[in-house]
Coordinates of N, CA, C and O in Angstrom, one line a residue:
M1 N 142.6 142.3 108.0 CA 142.2 140.9 108.1 C 142.3 140.3 106.7 O 142.0 140.9 105.7
L2 N 142.6 139.0 106.6 CA 142.7 138.3 105.4 C 141.5 137.2 105.4 O 141.3 136.5 106.4
L3 N 140.9 137.1 104.3 CA 139.8 136.2 104.1 C 140.2 135.3 102.9 O 140.5 135.8 101.9
I4 N 140.1 134.0 103.2 CA 140.4 133.0 102.1 C 139.0 132.3 101.9 O 138.4 131.8 102.8
V5 N 138.6 132.3 100.6 CA 137.4 131.7 100.2 C 137.6 130.8 99.0 O 138.3 131.3 98.1
G6 N 137.0 129.7 98.9 CA 137.2 128.9 97.7 C 136.7 127.5 97.9 O 135.9 127.2 98.8
T7 N 137.2 126.6 97.0 CA 136.7 125.2 97.0 C 137.9 124.3 96.8 O 138.9 124.7 96.1
V8 N 137.8 123.1 97.2 CA 138.6 121.9 96.8 C 137.7 120.8 96.4 O 136.5 120.7 96.9
R9 N 138.1 120.0 95.5 CA 137.3 118.9 95.0 C 138.0 117.6 95.1 O 139.2 117.5 94.9
L10 N 137.3 116.5 95.5 CA 137.9 115.2 95.6 C 136.8 114.2 95.1 O 135.6 114.6 95.1
P11 N 137.2 113.0 94.7 CA 136.2 112.1 94.3 C 135.2 111.8 95.5 O 135.7 111.6 96.6
P12 N 133.9 111.8 95.2 CA 133.0 111.6 96.3 C 133.2 110.3 97.1 O 133.0 110.3 98.3
E13 N 133.7 109.3 96.4 CA 134.0 108.0 97.1 C 135.1 108.1 98.1 O 135.3 107.2 99.0
N14 N 135.9 109.1 98.1 CA 137.0 109.3 99.0 C 136.7 110.2 100.2 O 137.5 110.4 101.1
L15 N 135.5 110.7 100.2 CA 135.1 111.7 101.2 C 135.2 111.1 102.6 O 135.7 111.8 103.5
E16 N 134.7 110.0 102.8 CA 134.8 109.4 104.2 C 136.2 109.2 104.7 O 136.5 109.4 105.9
R17 N 137.1 108.8 103.8 CA 138.5 108.7 104.2 C 139.1 110.1 104.4 O 140.1 110.2 105.2
A18 N 138.6 111.1 103.7 CA 139.2 112.4 103.8 C 138.8 113.1 105.1 O 139.5 114.0 105.6
K19 N 137.6 112.8 105.6 CA 137.1 113.6 106.7 C 138.0 113.6 108.0 O 138.2 114.6 108.5
P20 N 138.6 112.5 108.4 CA 139.5 112.6 109.5 C 140.7 113.4 109.3 O 141.2 114.2 110.2
V21 N 141.2 113.4 108.0 CA 142.4 114.2 107.7 C 142.0 115.6 107.7 O 142.7 116.5 108.2
M22 N 140.9 115.9 107.1 CA 140.4 117.3 107.1 C 140.1 117.8 108.5 O 140.3 119.0 108.8
G23 N 139.5 116.9 109.3 CA 139.2 117.3 110.7 C 140.4 117.7 111.4 O 140.4 118.7 112.2
A24 N 141.5 116.9 111.3 CA 142.8 117.2 111.9 C 143.3 118.5 111.5 O 143.8 119.3 112.3
M25 N 143.2 118.8 110.2 CA 143.7 120.1 109.6 C 142.9 121.2 110.2 O 143.5 122.2 110.6
V26 N 141.6 121.1 110.2 CA 140.8 122.2 110.7 C 141.1 122.5 112.2 O 141.3 123.6 112.6
Q27 N 141.1 121.4 113.0 CA 141.4 121.5 114.4 C 142.7 122.2 114.7 O 142.8 123.1 115.5
A28 N 143.7 121.7 114.0 CA 145.1 122.3 114.3 C 145.1 123.8 113.8 O 145.7 124.6 114.4
S29 N 144.5 124.1 112.7 CA 144.5 125.4 112.2 C 143.7 126.4 113.1 O 144.2 127.5 113.3
R30 N 142.6 125.9 113.6 CA 141.8 126.8 114.5 C 142.6 127.1 115.8 O 142.4 128.2 116.4
A31 N 143.6 126.3 116.2 CA 144.4 126.5 117.4 C 145.6 127.5 117.1 O 146.2 127.9 118.1
E32 N 145.8 127.8 115.9 CA 146.9 128.7 115.5 C 146.7 130.1 116.0 O 145.6 130.6 115.9
A33 N 147.8 130.7 116.4 CA 147.7 132.2 116.7 C 147.3 132.9 115.4 O 147.9 132.7 114.4
G34 N 146.4 133.8 115.5 CA 146.0 134.6 114.4 C 144.9 134.1 113.5 O 144.4 134.7 112.6
C35 N 144.5 132.8 113.8 CA 143.3 132.2 113.1 C 142.0 132.7 113.7 O 141.8 132.4 114.9
L36 N 141.2 133.4 113.0 CA 139.9 133.8 113.5 C 138.8 132.8 113.1 O 137.8 132.7 113.9
E37 N 139.0 132.1 112.0 CA 137.9 131.2 111.6 C 138.6 130.2 110.5 O 139.4 130.7 109.7
Y38 N 138.2 129.0 110.6 CA 138.7 128.0 109.6 C 137.6 126.9 109.5 O 137.3 126.2 110.4
V39 N 137.0 126.8 108.2 CA 135.9 126.0 108.0 C 136.0 125.3 106.7 O 136.4 125.9 105.7
Y40 N 135.7 124.0 106.7 CA 135.5 123.2 105.5 C 134.0 122.7 105.6 O 133.6 122.2 106.6
A41 N 133.3 122.9 104.5 CA 131.9 122.5 104.4 C 131.6 121.7 103.1 O 131.9 122.2 102.0
E42 N 131.0 120.6 103.3 CA 130.6 119.8 102.1 C 129.4 120.4 101.4 O 128.4 120.7 102.0
D43 N 129.5 120.5 100.1 CA 128.4 121.1 99.3 C 127.2 120.1 99.3 O 127.4 118.9 99.2
L44 N 126.1 120.6 99.6 CA 124.9 119.7 99.6 C 124.4 119.2 98.3 O 123.7 118.2 98.2
F45 N 124.8 119.8 97.2 CA 124.3 119.4 95.9 C 125.4 118.9 94.9 O 125.0 118.4 93.9
V46 N 126.7 119.1 95.2 CA 127.7 118.7 94.4 C 128.6 117.7 95.2 O 129.5 118.2 95.9
P47 N 128.5 116.4 95.0 CA 129.3 115.5 95.7 C 130.8 115.7 95.5 O 131.2 115.9 94.4
G48 N 131.5 115.7 96.6 CA 133.0 115.8 96.5 C 133.5 117.2 96.5 O 134.7 117.5 96.4
L49 N 132.6 118.2 96.5 CA 133.0 119.6 96.5 C 133.0 120.1 97.9 O 132.0 120.0 98.6
I50 N 134.1 120.7 98.4 CA 134.3 121.2 99.7 C 134.5 122.7 99.6 O 135.4 123.1 98.9
H51 N 133.7 123.4 100.4 CA 133.9 124.9 100.4 C 134.8 125.2 101.6 O 134.7 124.6 102.7
V52 N 135.7 126.1 101.4 CA 136.7 126.5 102.3 C 136.5 128.0 102.7 O 136.3 128.8 101.8
K53 N 136.5 128.3 104.0 CA 136.5 129.7 104.4 C 137.5 129.8 105.6 O 137.4 129.1 106.6
E54 N 138.4 130.8 105.5 CA 139.4 131.0 106.5 C 139.4 132.5 106.7 O 139.3 133.3 105.8
R55 N 139.6 132.9 108.0 CA 139.9 134.3 108.3 C 141.1 134.4 109.2 O 141.2 133.7 110.2
W56 N 142.1 135.2 108.8 CA 143.3 135.4 109.5 C 143.5 136.8 109.9 O 143.2 137.7 109.1
I57 N 144.1 137.0 111.0 CA 144.3 138.4 111.5 C 145.3 139.2 110.7 O 145.1 140.4 110.5
E58 N 146.3 138.6 110.1 CA 147.3 139.3 109.4 C 148.1 138.3 108.5 O 148.1 137.1 108.7
Q59 N 148.9 138.8 107.6 CA 149.7 138.0 106.7 C 150.8 137.1 107.5 O 151.0 136.0 107.1
A60 N 151.4 137.7 108.5 CA 152.3 136.9 109.3 C 151.7 135.6 109.8 O 152.4 134.5 109.8
A61 N 150.5 135.7 110.3 CA 149.8 134.5 110.8 C 149.5 133.5 109.7 O 149.7 132.3 109.9
L62 N 149.1 134.0 108.5 CA 148.9 133.1 107.4 C 150.2 132.5 106.9 O 150.2 131.3 106.6
D63 N 151.3 133.2 106.9 CA 152.6 132.7 106.6 C 153.0 131.6 107.5 O 153.5 130.5 107.1
A64 N 152.8 131.8 108.8 CA 153.1 130.7 109.8 C 152.2 129.5 109.5 O 152.7 128.4 109.7
H65 N 151.0 129.7 109.2 CA 150.1 128.6 108.9 C 150.6 127.8 107.7 O 150.7 126.6 107.7
F66 N 151.0 128.5 106.6 CA 151.6 127.8 105.5 C 152.8 127.0 105.7 O 153.1 126.1 105.0
A67 N 153.6 127.4 106.8 CA 154.8 126.7 107.2 C 154.6 125.6 108.2 O 155.5 124.9 108.6
S68 N 153.3 125.4 108.7 CA 153.1 124.5 109.8 C 153.2 123.1 109.3 O 153.0 122.7 108.2
A69 N 153.4 122.2 110.3 CA 153.5 120.8 110.1 C 152.2 120.2 109.6 O 152.1 119.3 108.8
H70 N 151.1 120.7 110.2 CA 149.8 120.1 109.8 C 149.4 120.5 108.4 O 148.7 119.7 107.7
I71 N 149.8 121.6 107.9 CA 149.4 121.9 106.5 C 150.3 121.1 105.6 O 149.8 120.6 104.5
Q72 N 151.5 120.8 106.0 CA 152.4 119.9 105.2 C 151.8 118.5 105.1 O 151.8 117.9 104.1
A73 N 151.3 118.0 106.2 CA 150.6 116.7 106.3 C 149.4 116.7 105.4 O 149.1 115.7 104.7
W74 N 148.6 117.7 105.5 CA 147.4 117.9 104.7 C 147.7 117.8 103.2 O 147.1 117.1 102.4
R75 N 148.7 118.6 102.8 CA 149.1 118.6 101.4 C 149.6 117.3 100.9 O 149.4 116.9 99.8
A76 N 150.3 116.6 101.8 CA 150.9 115.3 101.5 C 149.8 114.2 101.2 O 150.0 113.2 100.5
S77 N 148.6 114.5 101.8 CA 147.5 113.5 101.7 C 146.7 113.7 100.4 O 145.9 112.9 100.0
W78 N 146.9 114.8 99.7 CA 146.1 115.1 98.5 C 146.1 114.1 97.4 O 145.0 113.7 96.9
E79 N 147.3 113.6 97.1 CA 147.3 112.6 96.0 C 146.6 111.4 96.3 O 145.8 110.9 95.5
G80 N 146.7 110.8 97.5 CA 146.0 109.6 97.9 C 144.5 109.8 98.0 O 143.8 108.8 97.9
L81 N 144.1 111.0 98.3 CA 142.7 111.3 98.4 C 142.1 111.7 97.1 O 140.8 111.9 97.0
G82 N 142.9 112.0 96.1 CA 142.4 112.4 94.8 C 142.1 113.9 94.8 O 141.3 114.3 93.9
I83 N 142.6 114.7 95.7 CA 142.4 116.1 95.6 C 143.3 116.7 94.6 O 144.5 116.7 94.7
G84 N 142.7 117.2 93.6 CA 143.4 117.8 92.5 C 143.0 119.3 92.2 O 143.8 120.1 92.0
E85 N 141.7 119.5 92.1 CA 141.2 120.8 91.8 C 141.1 121.6 93.1 O 140.4 121.3 94.0
R86 N 141.8 122.7 93.1 CA 141.7 123.7 94.2 C 141.5 125.1 93.6 O 142.2 125.4 92.7
N87 N 140.6 125.8 94.2 CA 140.3 127.1 93.7 C 140.1 128.0 95.0 O 139.0 128.1 95.5
L88 N 141.2 128.6 95.5 CA 141.2 129.4 96.7 C 141.7 130.8 96.4 O 142.7 130.9 95.7
K89 N 141.1 131.8 96.9 CA 141.5 133.2 96.7 C 141.7 133.8 98.1 O 140.9 133.6 99.0
V90 N 142.7 134.7 98.2 CA 142.9 135.5 99.4 C 142.4 136.9 99.2 O 142.8 137.5 98.1
Y91 N 141.7 137.4 100.1 CA 141.2 138.8 100.0 C 141.6 139.6 101.3 O 141.5 139.1 102.4
E92 N 142.0 140.8 101.0 CA 142.3 141.7 102.2 C 141.0 142.4 102.5 O 140.4 143.0 101.6
V93 N 140.6 142.4 103.7 CA 139.3 142.9 104.1 C 139.6 144.0 105.2 O 140.3 143.7 106.2
S94 N 139.1 145.2 105.0 CA 139.4 146.3 105.9 C 138.3 146.4 107.0 O 138.5 146.9 108.1
E95 N 137.1 146.0 106.6 CA 136.0 146.1 107.6 C 134.9 145.1 107.1 O 134.9 144.6 106.0
S96 N 134.0 144.8 108.0 CA 132.8 144.0 107.7 C 131.6 144.7 108.1 O 131.6 145.7 108.9
R97 N 130.4 144.2 107.6 CA 129.2 144.8 108.0 C 128.1 143.7 107.9 O 128.2 142.8 107.2
A98 N 127.1 143.8 108.7 CA 126.0 142.9 108.7 C 125.2 143.1 107.4 O 125.1 144.2 106.9
T99 N 124.6 142.0 106.9 CA 123.7 142.2 105.7 C 122.3 142.2 106.1 O 121.9 141.8 107.2

């Protein structure tokens, strides 16, 4: 399994305009084959900071995601929304456990 965790940042005043675009991205990504989880969450204490968490069954599914039309539309929206800072990491996970 692949786990993607990180953040993206945008000007807080653009957040309301970004939400429908982000919602479309999340909904389309969750419908993709191999997507186990896809979440954007607004930070409660840092305006404009969005936490990202994705889980993918395998690299081929993630590769297909990166080639999808909805991710291309999402990336095309970044400049207009002021999304510049992105800090995302991919982790290979062999197992999970409850804490």
